[in-house]
mmCIF file of C-alpha atoms and ligand atoms in Angstrom:
data_model
loop_
_atom_site.group_PDB
_atom_site.id
_atom_site.type_symbol
_atom_site.label_atom_id
_atom_site.label_comp_id
_atom_site.label_asym_id
_atom_site.label_seq_id
_atom_site.Cartn_x
_atom_site.Cartn_y
_atom_site.Cartn_z
ATOM 1 C CA UNK A 2 25.139 11.455 -8.513
ATOM 2 C CA UNK A 3 27.507 12.604 -11.216
ATOM 3 C CA UNK A 4 27.275 16.270 -11.582
ATOM 4 C CA UNK A 5 28.424 18.384 -14.523
ATOM 5 C CA UNK A 6 28.779 22.172 -14.480
ATOM 6 C CA UNK A 7 27.698 23.606 -18.057
ATOM 7 C CA UNK A 8 28.398 27.242 -18.960
ATOM 8 C CA UNK A 9 25.577 28.115 -21.389
ATOM 9 C CA UNK A 10 26.407 31.171 -23.668
ATOM 10 C CA UNK A 11 23.294 31.753 -26.006
ATOM 11 C CA UNK A 12 24.805 34.724 -27.667
ATOM 12 C CA UNK A 13 22.964 36.466 -30.612
ATOM 13 C CA UNK A 14 20.100 35.969 -33.064
ATOM 14 C CA UNK A 15 18.567 32.573 -32.788
ATOM 15 C CA UNK A 16 21.329 31.395 -30.400
ATOM 16 C CA UNK A 17 19.128 32.076 -27.333
ATOM 17 C CA UNK A 18 16.093 30.314 -28.821
ATOM 18 C CA UNK A 19 18.001 27.153 -29.741
ATOM 19 C CA UNK A 20 20.022 26.951 -26.487
ATOM 20 C CA UNK A 21 17.006 27.300 -24.515
ATOM 21 C CA UNK A 22 15.439 24.367 -26.394
ATOM 22 C CA UNK A 23 18.600 22.561 -25.752
ATOM 23 C CA UNK A 24 18.721 22.944 -22.300
ATOM 24 C CA UNK A 25 15.073 22.021 -21.832
ATOM 25 C CA UNK A 26 15.999 18.662 -23.530
ATOM 26 C CA UNK A 27 19.144 18.240 -21.455
ATOM 27 C CA UNK A 28 17.078 18.776 -18.259
ATOM 28 C CA UNK A 29 14.517 16.108 -19.289
ATOM 29 C CA UNK A 30 17.292 13.757 -19.964
ATOM 30 C CA UNK A 31 18.890 14.259 -16.637
ATOM 31 C CA UNK A 32 15.622 14.034 -14.744
ATOM 32 C CA UNK A 33 14.796 10.672 -16.602
ATOM 33 C CA UNK A 34 18.313 9.292 -16.148
ATOM 34 C CA UNK A 35 18.416 9.926 -12.400
ATOM 35 C CA UNK A 36 22.269 9.133 -12.533
ATOM 36 C CA UNK A 37 23.619 12.620 -13.398
ATOM 37 C CA UNK A 38 22.785 16.219 -12.836
ATOM 38 C CA UNK A 39 23.542 19.354 -14.728
ATOM 39 C CA UNK A 40 24.172 22.748 -13.035
ATOM 40 C CA UNK A 41 23.885 25.312 -15.733
ATOM 41 C CA UNK A 42 24.937 28.863 -15.457
ATOM 42 C CA UNK A 43 24.020 31.299 -18.406
ATOM 43 C CA UNK A 44 26.486 33.831 -19.493
ATOM 44 C CA UNK A 45 24.670 37.003 -21.009
ATOM 45 C CA UNK A 46 27.702 37.633 -23.352
ATOM 46 C CA UNK A 47 26.350 38.836 -26.827
ATOM 47 C CA UNK A 48 26.475 41.770 -29.224
ATOM 48 C CA UNK A 49 24.026 43.876 -27.269
ATOM 49 C CA UNK A 50 26.243 43.200 -24.035
ATOM 50 C CA UNK A 51 29.261 44.379 -26.260
ATOM 51 C CA UNK A 52 27.380 47.394 -27.492
ATOM 52 C CA UNK A 53 26.711 48.583 -23.857
ATOM 53 C CA UNK A 54 30.126 47.553 -22.526
ATOM 54 C CA UNK A 55 32.721 47.709 -25.015
ATOM 55 C CA UNK A 56 33.674 44.013 -24.585
ATOM 56 C CA UNK A 57 32.171 40.588 -25.130
ATOM 57 C CA UNK A 58 34.083 38.826 -22.626
ATOM 58 C CA UNK A 59 34.859 40.486 -19.210
ATOM 59 C CA UNK A 60 38.531 40.310 -18.027
ATOM 60 C CA UNK A 61 37.986 37.397 -15.572
ATOM 61 C CA UNK A 62 35.734 35.721 -18.260
ATOM 62 C CA UNK A 63 37.838 32.980 -19.365
ATOM 63 C CA UNK A 64 39.000 32.411 -15.814
ATOM 64 C CA UNK A 65 35.390 31.656 -14.843
ATOM 65 C CA UNK A 66 34.701 29.717 -17.652
ATOM 66 C CA UNK A 67 37.684 27.346 -16.852
ATOM 67 C CA UNK A 68 35.726 26.026 -13.888
ATOM 68 C CA UNK A 69 32.950 24.500 -16.075
ATOM 69 C CA UNK A 70 33.010 20.991 -17.599
ATOM 70 C CA UNK A 71 31.702 22.044 -20.740
ATOM 71 C CA UNK A 72 30.415 25.228 -22.687
ATOM 72 C CA UNK A 73 27.102 24.904 -24.625
ATOM 73 C CA UNK A 74 27.211 27.964 -27.175
ATOM 74 C CA UNK A 75 24.541 29.345 -29.433
ATOM 75 C CA UNK A 76 25.869 31.741 -32.006
ATOM 76 C CA UNK A 77 27.412 35.105 -32.241
ATOM 77 C CA UNK A 78 26.952 37.917 -34.896
ATOM 78 C CA UNK A 79 24.482 41.035 -35.210
ATOM 79 C CA UNK A 80 23.652 43.233 -37.922
ATOM 80 C CA UNK A 81 25.005 46.235 -35.983
ATOM 81 C CA UNK A 82 28.473 44.940 -35.308
ATOM 82 C CA UNK A 83 30.958 43.938 -37.813
ATOM 83 C CA UNK A 84 31.257 40.191 -38.154
ATOM 84 C CA UNK A 85 35.042 39.939 -37.548
ATOM 85 C CA UNK A 86 34.659 42.115 -34.315
ATOM 86 C CA UNK A 87 31.838 39.719 -32.906
ATOM 87 C CA UNK A 88 33.666 36.444 -33.964
ATOM 88 C CA UNK A 89 36.872 37.559 -32.606
ATOM 89 C CA UNK A 90 35.243 39.155 -29.524
ATOM 90 C CA UNK A 91 33.377 36.016 -28.425
ATOM 91 C CA UNK A 92 33.888 32.697 -29.967
ATOM 92 C CA UNK A 93 37.582 32.886 -31.073
ATOM 93 C CA UNK A 94 38.885 33.895 -27.808
ATOM 94 C CA UNK A 95 37.148 30.921 -26.157
ATOM 95 C CA UNK A 96 38.253 28.510 -28.799
ATOM 96 C CA UNK A 97 41.869 29.809 -28.939
ATOM 97 C CA UNK A 98 42.095 30.525 -25.370
ATOM 98 C CA UNK A 99 41.024 26.926 -24.398
ATOM 99 C CA UNK A 100 43.092 25.453 -27.168
ATOM 100 C CA UNK A 101 39.978 23.735 -28.602
ATOM 101 C CA UNK A 102 42.079 22.752 -31.584
ATOM 102 C CA UNK A 103 39.841 19.720 -32.821
ATOM 103 C CA UNK A 104 36.662 20.813 -34.339
ATOM 104 C CA UNK A 105 34.548 17.586 -35.004
ATOM 105 C CA UNK A 106 31.624 17.977 -37.529
ATOM 106 C CA UNK A 107 29.640 14.841 -38.118
ATOM 107 C CA UNK A 108 27.349 14.941 -41.153
ATOM 108 C CA UNK A 109 24.588 12.267 -41.867
ATOM 109 C CA UNK A 110 20.992 12.332 -43.439
ATOM 110 C CA UNK A 111 18.764 11.731 -40.430
ATOM 111 C CA UNK A 112 15.784 9.438 -40.972
ATOM 112 C CA UNK A 113 12.991 11.091 -42.886
ATOM 113 C CA UNK A 114 15.144 14.197 -44.023
ATOM 114 C CA UNK A 115 15.612 14.880 -47.611
ATOM 115 C CA UNK A 116 19.000 15.339 -48.990
ATOM 116 C CA UNK A 117 19.267 17.453 -52.177
ATOM 117 C CA UNK A 118 21.530 14.382 -53.489
ATOM 118 C CA UNK A 119 19.718 11.325 -54.844
ATOM 119 C CA UNK A 120 22.281 9.318 -53.031
ATOM 120 C CA UNK A 121 21.972 11.200 -49.806
ATOM 121 C CA UNK A 122 21.729 8.109 -47.615
ATOM 122 C CA UNK A 123 25.372 7.515 -48.296
ATOM 123 C CA UNK A 124 26.576 10.543 -46.454
ATOM 124 C CA UNK A 125 28.141 9.377 -43.245
ATOM 125 C CA UNK A 126 30.982 11.657 -42.575
ATOM 126 C CA UNK A 127 32.873 13.288 -39.930
ATOM 127 C CA UNK A 128 35.025 16.361 -40.871
ATOM 128 C CA UNK A 129 37.793 17.100 -38.564
ATOM 129 C CA UNK A 130 38.706 20.782 -38.849
ATOM 130 C CA UNK A 131 41.943 22.144 -37.600
ATOM 131 C CA UNK A 132 40.790 24.771 -35.090
ATOM 132 C CA UNK A 133 43.576 26.741 -33.634
ATOM 133 C CA UNK A 134 45.874 27.951 -36.454
ATOM 134 C CA UNK A 135 46.170 27.775 -40.350
ATOM 135 C CA UNK A 136 44.368 30.632 -42.177
ATOM 136 C CA UNK A 137 42.502 31.754 -39.156
ATOM 137 C CA UNK A 138 45.618 32.138 -37.007
ATOM 138 C CA UNK A 139 44.962 35.984 -36.796
ATOM 139 C CA UNK A 140 48.269 36.604 -38.190
ATOM 140 C CA UNK A 141 48.267 39.585 -40.509
ATOM 141 C CA UNK A 142 48.280 43.398 -40.581
ATOM 142 C CA UNK A 143 47.183 46.539 -42.618
ATOM 143 C CA UNK A 144 49.029 49.578 -43.437
ATOM 144 C CA UNK A 145 48.642 52.810 -45.548
ATOM 145 C CA UNK A 146 44.725 52.798 -45.231
ATOM 146 C CA UNK A 147 43.077 54.505 -47.818
ATOM 147 C CA UNK A 148 46.113 55.370 -49.920
ATOM 148 C CA UNK A 149 46.544 53.671 -53.184
ATOM 149 C CA UNK A 150 49.421 51.512 -51.792
ATOM 150 C CA UNK A 151 47.181 50.282 -48.964
ATOM 151 C CA UNK A 152 48.325 46.858 -47.987
ATOM 152 C CA UNK A 153 46.701 43.949 -46.134
ATOM 153 C CA UNK A 154 48.282 40.534 -45.274
ATOM 154 C CA UNK A 155 46.690 37.583 -43.871
ATOM 155 C CA UNK A 156 49.377 34.899 -43.389
ATOM 156 C CA UNK A 157 48.494 31.142 -42.690
ATOM 157 C CA UNK A 158 50.304 29.756 -39.847
ATOM 158 C CA UNK A 159 51.188 26.139 -39.798
ATOM 159 C CA UNK A 160 53.271 24.544 -37.002
ATOM 160 C CA UNK A 161 54.675 20.957 -36.701
ATOM 161 C CA UNK A 162 52.925 20.725 -33.383
ATOM 162 C CA UNK A 163 49.717 22.057 -34.456
ATOM 163 C CA UNK A 164 49.608 19.928 -37.633
ATOM 164 C CA UNK A 165 50.810 16.701 -36.044
ATOM 165 C CA UNK A 166 48.161 16.851 -33.252
ATOM 166 C CA UNK A 167 45.216 17.317 -35.708
ATOM 167 C CA UNK A 168 46.237 14.559 -37.865
ATOM 168 C CA UNK A 169 46.836 12.189 -34.926
ATOM 169 C CA UNK A 170 43.400 13.156 -33.545
ATOM 170 C CA UNK A 171 41.871 12.500 -36.956
ATOM 171 C CA UNK A 172 43.582 9.063 -37.291
ATOM 172 C CA UNK A 173 42.455 8.064 -33.760
ATOM 173 C CA UNK A 174 38.833 9.032 -34.542
ATOM 174 C CA UNK A 175 38.992 7.121 -38.070
ATOM 175 C CA UNK A 176 40.421 3.970 -36.338
ATOM 176 C CA UNK A 177 37.273 3.841 -34.194
ATOM 177 C CA UNK A 178 34.786 4.014 -36.908
ATOM 178 C CA UNK A 179 33.765 0.824 -38.937
ATOM 179 C CA UNK A 180 35.275 1.874 -42.286
ATOM 180 C CA UNK A 181 38.545 3.221 -40.843
ATOM 181 C CA UNK A 182 39.108 5.414 -43.720
ATOM 182 C CA UNK A 183 40.675 8.985 -43.585
ATOM 183 C CA UNK A 184 40.854 11.449 -46.379
ATOM 184 C CA UNK A 185 43.503 14.278 -46.153
ATOM 185 C CA UNK A 186 42.231 17.398 -47.799
ATOM 186 C CA UNK A 187 45.069 19.697 -49.034
ATOM 187 C CA UNK A 188 45.964 22.298 -51.567
ATOM 188 C CA UNK A 189 49.591 21.475 -51.781
ATOM 189 C CA UNK A 190 49.670 21.862 -55.485
ATOM 190 C CA UNK A 191 49.222 25.661 -55.263
ATOM 191 C CA UNK A 192 50.432 26.406 -51.857
ATOM 192 C CA UNK A 193 54.057 25.134 -51.573
ATOM 193 C CA UNK A 194 55.008 25.536 -47.877
ATOM 194 C CA UNK A 195 52.371 25.116 -45.039
ATOM 195 C CA UNK A 196 50.320 22.860 -47.279
ATOM 196 C CA UNK A 197 53.252 20.574 -48.257
ATOM 197 C CA UNK A 198 54.179 20.263 -44.626
ATOM 198 C CA UNK A 199 50.512 19.495 -43.686
ATOM 199 C CA UNK A 200 50.660 16.556 -46.213
ATOM 200 C CA UNK A 201 54.311 15.344 -45.135
ATOM 201 C CA UNK A 202 53.177 15.143 -41.416
ATOM 202 C CA UNK A 203 49.948 13.393 -42.310
ATOM 203 C CA UNK A 204 51.876 10.553 -44.017
ATOM 204 C CA UNK A 205 54.367 10.445 -41.121
ATOM 205 C CA UNK A 206 51.458 10.049 -38.701
ATOM 206 C CA UNK A 207 49.712 7.543 -40.984
ATOM 207 C CA UNK A 208 52.758 5.054 -40.075
ATOM 208 C CA UNK A 209 51.379 4.690 -36.685
ATOM 209 C CA UNK A 210 47.923 3.716 -37.911
ATOM 210 C CA UNK A 211 48.345 0.832 -40.227
ATOM 211 C CA UNK A 212 44.481 -0.199 -39.836
ATOM 212 C CA UNK A 213 43.385 3.084 -41.234
ATOM 213 C CA UNK A 214 43.225 3.366 -45.044
ATOM 214 C CA UNK A 215 43.956 6.785 -46.488
ATOM 215 C CA UNK A 216 43.801 8.938 -49.613
ATOM 216 C CA UNK A 217 44.540 12.547 -50.467
ATOM 217 C CA UNK A 218 42.358 14.978 -52.274
ATOM 218 C CA UNK A 219 42.706 18.666 -53.155
ATOM 219 C CA UNK A 220 40.087 20.871 -51.662
ATOM 220 C CA UNK A 221 38.384 21.701 -54.832
ATOM 221 C CA UNK A 222 38.165 18.226 -56.085
ATOM 222 C CA UNK A 223 36.825 16.927 -52.802
ATOM 223 C CA UNK A 224 33.697 19.309 -53.135
ATOM 224 C CA UNK A 225 32.692 17.313 -56.309
ATOM 225 C CA UNK A 226 33.518 14.022 -54.596
ATOM 226 C CA UNK A 227 31.261 15.085 -51.746
ATOM 227 C CA UNK A 228 28.392 15.722 -54.245
ATOM 228 C CA UNK A 229 29.059 12.818 -56.709
ATOM 229 C CA UNK A 230 30.681 10.039 -54.807
ATOM 230 C CA UNK A 231 29.508 10.479 -51.069
ATOM 231 C CA UNK A 232 30.085 6.879 -50.278
ATOM 232 C CA UNK A 233 33.860 7.262 -50.815
ATOM 233 C CA UNK A 234 34.195 9.462 -47.815
ATOM 234 C CA UNK A 235 34.363 8.566 -44.154
ATOM 235 C CA UNK A 236 36.607 10.726 -42.023
ATOM 236 C CA UNK A 237 37.949 13.925 -43.585
ATOM 237 C CA UNK A 238 40.800 16.061 -42.201
ATOM 238 C CA UNK A 239 41.219 19.611 -43.419
ATOM 239 C CA UNK A 240 42.569 23.050 -42.425
ATOM 240 C CA UNK A 241 40.771 25.570 -40.625
ATOM 241 C CA UNK A 242 39.297 27.456 -43.707
ATOM 242 C CA UNK A 243 38.715 24.423 -45.933
ATOM 243 C CA UNK A 244 36.945 22.558 -43.217
ATOM 244 C CA UNK A 245 34.738 25.589 -42.540
ATOM 245 C CA UNK A 246 33.577 25.663 -46.015
ATOM 246 C CA UNK A 247 33.415 21.896 -46.490
ATOM 247 C CA UNK A 248 31.346 21.421 -43.454
ATOM 248 C CA UNK A 249 28.562 23.854 -44.422
ATOM 249 C CA UNK A 250 28.427 22.062 -47.649
ATOM 250 C CA UNK A 251 28.162 18.737 -45.690
ATOM 251 C CA UNK A 252 25.306 20.317 -43.695
ATOM 252 C CA UNK A 253 23.482 21.341 -46.792
ATOM 253 C CA UNK A 254 23.865 17.835 -48.486
ATOM 254 C CA UNK A 255 22.638 16.451 -45.173
ATOM 255 C CA UNK A 256 19.343 18.370 -45.503
ATOM 256 C CA UNK A 257 19.870 21.722 -43.719
ATOM 257 C CA UNK A 258 22.200 23.858 -41.790
ATOM 258 C CA UNK A 259 19.664 23.570 -39.054
ATOM 259 C CA UNK A 260 20.592 20.152 -38.059
ATOM 260 C CA UNK A 261 24.502 20.196 -38.209
ATOM 261 C CA UNK A 262 26.341 20.007 -35.006
ATOM 262 C CA UNK A 263 29.849 20.649 -33.795
ATOM 263 C CA UNK A 264 32.258 20.121 -31.135
ATOM 264 C CA UNK A 265 35.276 22.263 -30.248
ATOM 265 C CA UNK A 266 37.531 19.823 -28.331
ATOM 266 C CA UNK A 267 40.507 20.351 -26.288
ATOM 267 C CA UNK A 268 41.135 16.531 -26.369
ATOM 268 C CA UNK A 269 43.563 16.579 -23.362
ATOM 269 C CA UNK A 270 40.815 18.098 -21.361
ATOM 270 C CA UNK A 271 43.260 20.738 -19.791
ATOM 271 C CA UNK A 272 40.449 23.157 -20.649
ATOM 272 C CA UNK A 273 36.588 22.861 -21.011
ATOM 273 C CA UNK A 274 35.464 21.974 -24.638
ATOM 274 C CA UNK A 275 32.693 23.966 -26.367
ATOM 275 C CA UNK A 276 29.703 22.545 -28.221
ATOM 276 C CA UNK A 277 27.694 24.454 -30.800
ATOM 277 C CA UNK A 278 25.346 24.217 -33.690
ATOM 278 C CA UNK A 279 27.536 25.049 -36.801
ATOM 279 C CA UNK A 280 24.949 27.628 -37.968
ATOM 280 C CA UNK A 281 25.113 31.328 -37.043
ATOM 281 C CA UNK A 282 22.679 34.005 -35.820
ATOM 282 C CA UNK A 283 20.219 33.433 -38.821
ATOM 283 C CA UNK A 284 18.785 37.136 -38.720
ATOM 284 C CA UNK A 285 16.078 36.354 -41.258
ATOM 285 C CA UNK A 286 14.279 33.823 -38.861
ATOM 286 C CA UNK A 287 15.383 35.458 -35.381
ATOM 287 C CA UNK A 288 12.390 35.774 -33.146
ATOM 288 C CA UNK A 289 9.927 33.950 -35.363
ATOM 289 C CA UNK A 290 10.140 30.795 -33.281
ATOM 290 C CA UNK A 291 10.837 28.688 -36.159
ATOM 291 C CA UNK A 292 14.680 28.019 -35.632
ATOM 292 C CA UNK A 293 15.281 24.373 -36.151
ATOM 293 C CA UNK A 294 16.751 23.199 -32.755
ATOM 294 C CA UNK A 295 17.842 19.878 -34.029
ATOM 295 C CA UNK A 296 21.364 20.981 -34.496
ATOM 296 C CA UNK A 297 21.510 22.129 -30.943
ATOM 297 C CA UNK A 298 20.169 18.966 -29.703
ATOM 298 C CA UNK A 299 22.602 16.848 -31.829
ATOM 299 C CA UNK A 300 25.337 19.096 -30.272
ATOM 300 C CA UNK A 301 23.940 18.521 -26.749
ATOM 301 C CA UNK A 302 24.301 14.502 -27.473
ATOM 302 C CA UNK A 303 27.942 15.279 -28.554
ATOM 303 C CA UNK A 304 28.484 17.163 -25.197
ATOM 304 C CA UNK A 305 26.869 14.392 -23.137
ATOM 305 C CA UNK A 306 29.073 11.730 -24.892
ATOM 306 C CA UNK A 307 32.269 13.982 -24.029
ATOM 307 C CA UNK A 308 31.205 14.136 -20.597
ATOM 308 C CA UNK A 309 30.864 10.431 -20.387
ATOM 309 C CA UNK A 310 27.272 10.066 -20.616
ATOM 310 C CA UNK A 311 27.255 7.802 -23.605
ATOM 311 C CA UNK A 312 23.878 6.268 -22.679
ATOM 312 C CA UNK A 313 22.028 9.445 -22.430
ATOM 313 C CA UNK A 314 23.667 10.785 -25.661
ATOM 314 C CA UNK A 315 22.540 7.482 -27.603
ATOM 315 C CA UNK A 316 19.119 7.992 -26.148
ATOM 316 C CA UNK A 317 18.875 11.753 -27.307
ATOM 317 C CA UNK A 318 20.039 10.652 -30.803
ATOM 318 C CA UNK A 319 17.338 7.952 -30.804
ATOM 319 C CA UNK A 320 14.676 10.398 -29.864
ATOM 320 C CA UNK A 321 15.947 13.110 -32.560
ATOM 321 C CA UNK A 322 15.712 10.226 -35.192
ATOM 322 C CA UNK A 323 12.335 9.152 -33.976
ATOM 323 C CA UNK A 324 10.908 12.879 -34.557
ATOM 324 C CA UNK A 325 12.697 13.416 -37.983
ATOM 325 C CA UNK A 326 11.490 10.127 -39.159
ATOM 326 C CA UNK A 327 7.914 11.104 -38.139
ATOM 327 C CA UNK A 328 8.334 14.176 -40.131
ATOM 328 C CA UNK A 329 8.413 16.891 -37.443
ATOM 329 C CA UNK A 330 10.065 19.523 -39.347
ATOM 330 C CA UNK A 331 10.606 23.272 -39.177
ATOM 331 C CA UNK A 332 10.352 25.155 -42.298
ATOM 332 C CA UNK A 333 14.078 24.963 -43.259
ATOM 333 C CA UNK A 334 13.242 21.125 -43.723
ATOM 334 C CA UNK A 335 9.930 21.829 -45.514
ATOM 335 C CA UNK A 336 7.755 21.483 -42.546
ATOM 336 C CA UNK A 337 5.608 23.723 -40.281
ATOM 337 C CA UNK A 338 6.729 22.767 -36.909
ATOM 338 C CA UNK A 339 8.061 25.505 -34.516
ATOM 339 C CA UNK A 340 11.208 25.611 -32.309
ATOM 340 C CA UNK A 341 8.801 24.838 -29.267
ATOM 341 C CA UNK A 342 6.914 21.965 -30.988
ATOM 342 C CA UNK A 343 10.069 20.108 -32.174
ATOM 343 C CA UNK A 344 11.428 20.485 -28.631
ATOM 344 C CA UNK A 345 8.233 19.097 -27.019
ATOM 345 C CA UNK A 346 8.198 16.141 -29.715
ATOM 346 C CA UNK A 347 11.665 15.231 -28.614
ATOM 347 C CA UNK A 348 10.886 15.463 -24.863
ATOM 348 C CA UNK A 349 7.822 13.159 -25.484
ATOM 349 C CA UNK A 350 9.916 10.682 -27.509
ATOM 350 C CA UNK A 351 12.313 10.685 -24.520
ATOM 351 C CA UNK A 352 9.515 9.838 -22.207
ATOM 352 C CA UNK A 353 8.229 7.149 -24.418
ATOM 353 C CA UNK A 354 11.596 5.470 -24.475
ATOM 354 C CA UNK A 355 11.514 5.478 -20.541
ATOM 355 C CA UNK A 356 7.991 3.890 -20.703
ATOM 356 C CA UNK A 357 9.202 1.263 -23.120
ATOM 357 C CA UNK A 358 12.204 0.376 -21.026
ATOM 358 C CA UNK A 359 10.031 0.079 -17.752
HETATM 359 P P1 NAD B 428 23.515 31.589 -40.658
HETATM 360 O O1 NAD B 428 23.860 30.132 -40.373
HETATM 361 O O2 NAD B 428 23.226 32.390 -39.615
HETATM 362 O O3 NAD B 428 22.368 31.428 -41.685
HETATM 363 C C1 NAD B 428 22.495 30.917 -42.934
HETATM 364 C C2 NAD B 428 21.083 30.502 -43.472
HETATM 365 O O4 NAD B 428 20.687 29.444 -42.700
HETATM 366 C C3 NAD B 428 19.873 31.522 -43.353
HETATM 367 O O5 NAD B 428 19.023 31.505 -44.232
HETATM 368 C C4 NAD B 428 19.203 30.875 -41.882
HETATM 369 O O6 NAD B 428 17.980 31.322 -41.702
HETATM 370 C C5 NAD B 428 19.431 29.401 -42.025
HETATM 371 N N1 NAD B 428 19.583 28.714 -40.829
HETATM 372 C C6 NAD B 428 20.706 28.884 -40.067
HETATM 373 N N2 NAD B 428 20.516 28.114 -38.768
HETATM 374 C C7 NAD B 428 19.063 27.721 -38.971
HETATM 375 C C8 NAD B 428 18.109 26.866 -38.098
HETATM 376 N N3 NAD B 428 18.721 26.454 -36.872
HETATM 377 N N4 NAD B 428 17.016 26.660 -38.515
HETATM 378 C C9 NAD B 428 16.559 27.232 -39.683
HETATM 379 N N5 NAD B 428 17.303 27.795 -40.462
HETATM 380 C C10 NAD B 428 18.554 28.077 -40.183
HETATM 381 O O7 NAD B 428 24.644 32.156 -41.350
HETATM 382 P P2 NAD B 428 24.944 33.695 -41.928
HETATM 383 O O8 NAD B 428 23.905 34.181 -42.622
HETATM 384 O O9 NAD B 428 26.124 33.541 -42.809
HETATM 385 O O10 NAD B 428 25.509 34.487 -40.674
HETATM 386 C C11 NAD B 428 24.667 35.237 -39.974
HETATM 387 C C12 NAD B 428 25.424 35.686 -38.630
HETATM 388 O O11 NAD B 428 25.813 34.804 -37.975
HETATM 389 C C13 NAD B 428 26.604 36.439 -39.105
HETATM 390 O O12 NAD B 428 26.808 37.686 -38.192
HETATM 391 C C14 NAD B 428 27.761 35.503 -38.851
HETATM 392 O O13 NAD B 428 29.069 36.127 -38.611
HETATM 393 C C15 NAD B 428 27.176 34.733 -37.642
HETATM 394 N N6 NAD B 428 27.662 33.293 -37.745
HETATM 395 C C16 NAD B 428 28.132 32.909 -36.371
HETATM 396 C C17 NAD B 428 28.596 31.596 -36.329
HETATM 397 C C18 NAD B 428 29.020 31.035 -34.766
HETATM 398 O O14 NAD B 428 28.582 31.721 -33.928
HETATM 399 N N7 NAD B 428 29.631 30.071 -34.639
HETATM 400 C C19 NAD B 428 28.580 30.615 -37.430
HETATM 401 C C20 NAD B 428 28.176 31.210 -38.655
HETATM 402 C C21 NAD B 428 27.863 32.563 -38.805
HETATM 403 MN MN1 MN B 429 31.461 28.451 -40.604
#
């Protein structure tokens, strides 16, 4: 029996609600499959934990996480901790410490879901976000606090190694898709150094992938293209900040932030990769039992695929699509379902698949 060790970090807000739902669905899948087993350990690292102890991740935390095959992450962020403290306390140390440089964000309008776009069905994108450097490298400083000359810098960092590996990753992924099209997102008109190198290296790497067609778009212009001509995009590669913003737009255009998944990959598999819904803690709906768990289920499917359980991942996606087609929606999608009822519906759809196959 294949066995995978999963580190679950539910975190804050609706994180624990959606991660519990995700684990329930994963357990159901593993039981039905019979070919693999998941051994899950839950880590209590959260903002409450931080407020009690002064740290999110204990000193040996990353060493412990390293033993796992994958990390299943909820969300971090609380009203009583500044966001930059929570983000840099929990999520970024894992993503950076494990060199999860490729952030993969698929966007698609699931059956039955209504896009705010009339031509929403044309959305079938994968946004690749550089996840280790760029604008979020953490390179900056602040001096003369409170004085009129107070100064702060936030310097983007682009390295040849970092830029080349994300472009190569994007080309590899684009080459495996039916349309084999990759769009380079940039801002090299206004930013003359890092962004110009970003473009140059893209076209160097492109020489190794003659089958992949490419184009280049400025980040501001690509937002209009996402809205007005969604069918012209396939795979998109963008910097840490740009892709962060574009992927929330992609999620909204696909129907809701509550369905959008993401994978933070260490493609070389030296370290475990981390899988999470792209949404945050969602304070406004925490504890109400109405968080949409679909983003987390889709995330779980990406995790299974990464672990090599493609058949189970496909079954999970089929079950998700079956319940969205049937209109089992939480309020963010205009329905009245709860986290629990959506989870039950997906488990039931999985059980039906097994019956059909038998
Ligand atoms: P958010 O994603 O938490 O919420 C934005 C809006 O989307 C809210 O109205 C929320 O109710 C809705 N929403 C989000 N997920 C949903 C779901 N599954 N089902 C239904 N509705 C959903 O973003 P925000 O309000 O900007 O941030 C809140 C907190 O989360 C902040 O502390 C922020 O730093 C943190 N955050 C964390 C992550 C992460 O852990 N990766 C990502 C984004 C934001
Ligand atoms: Mn974001």
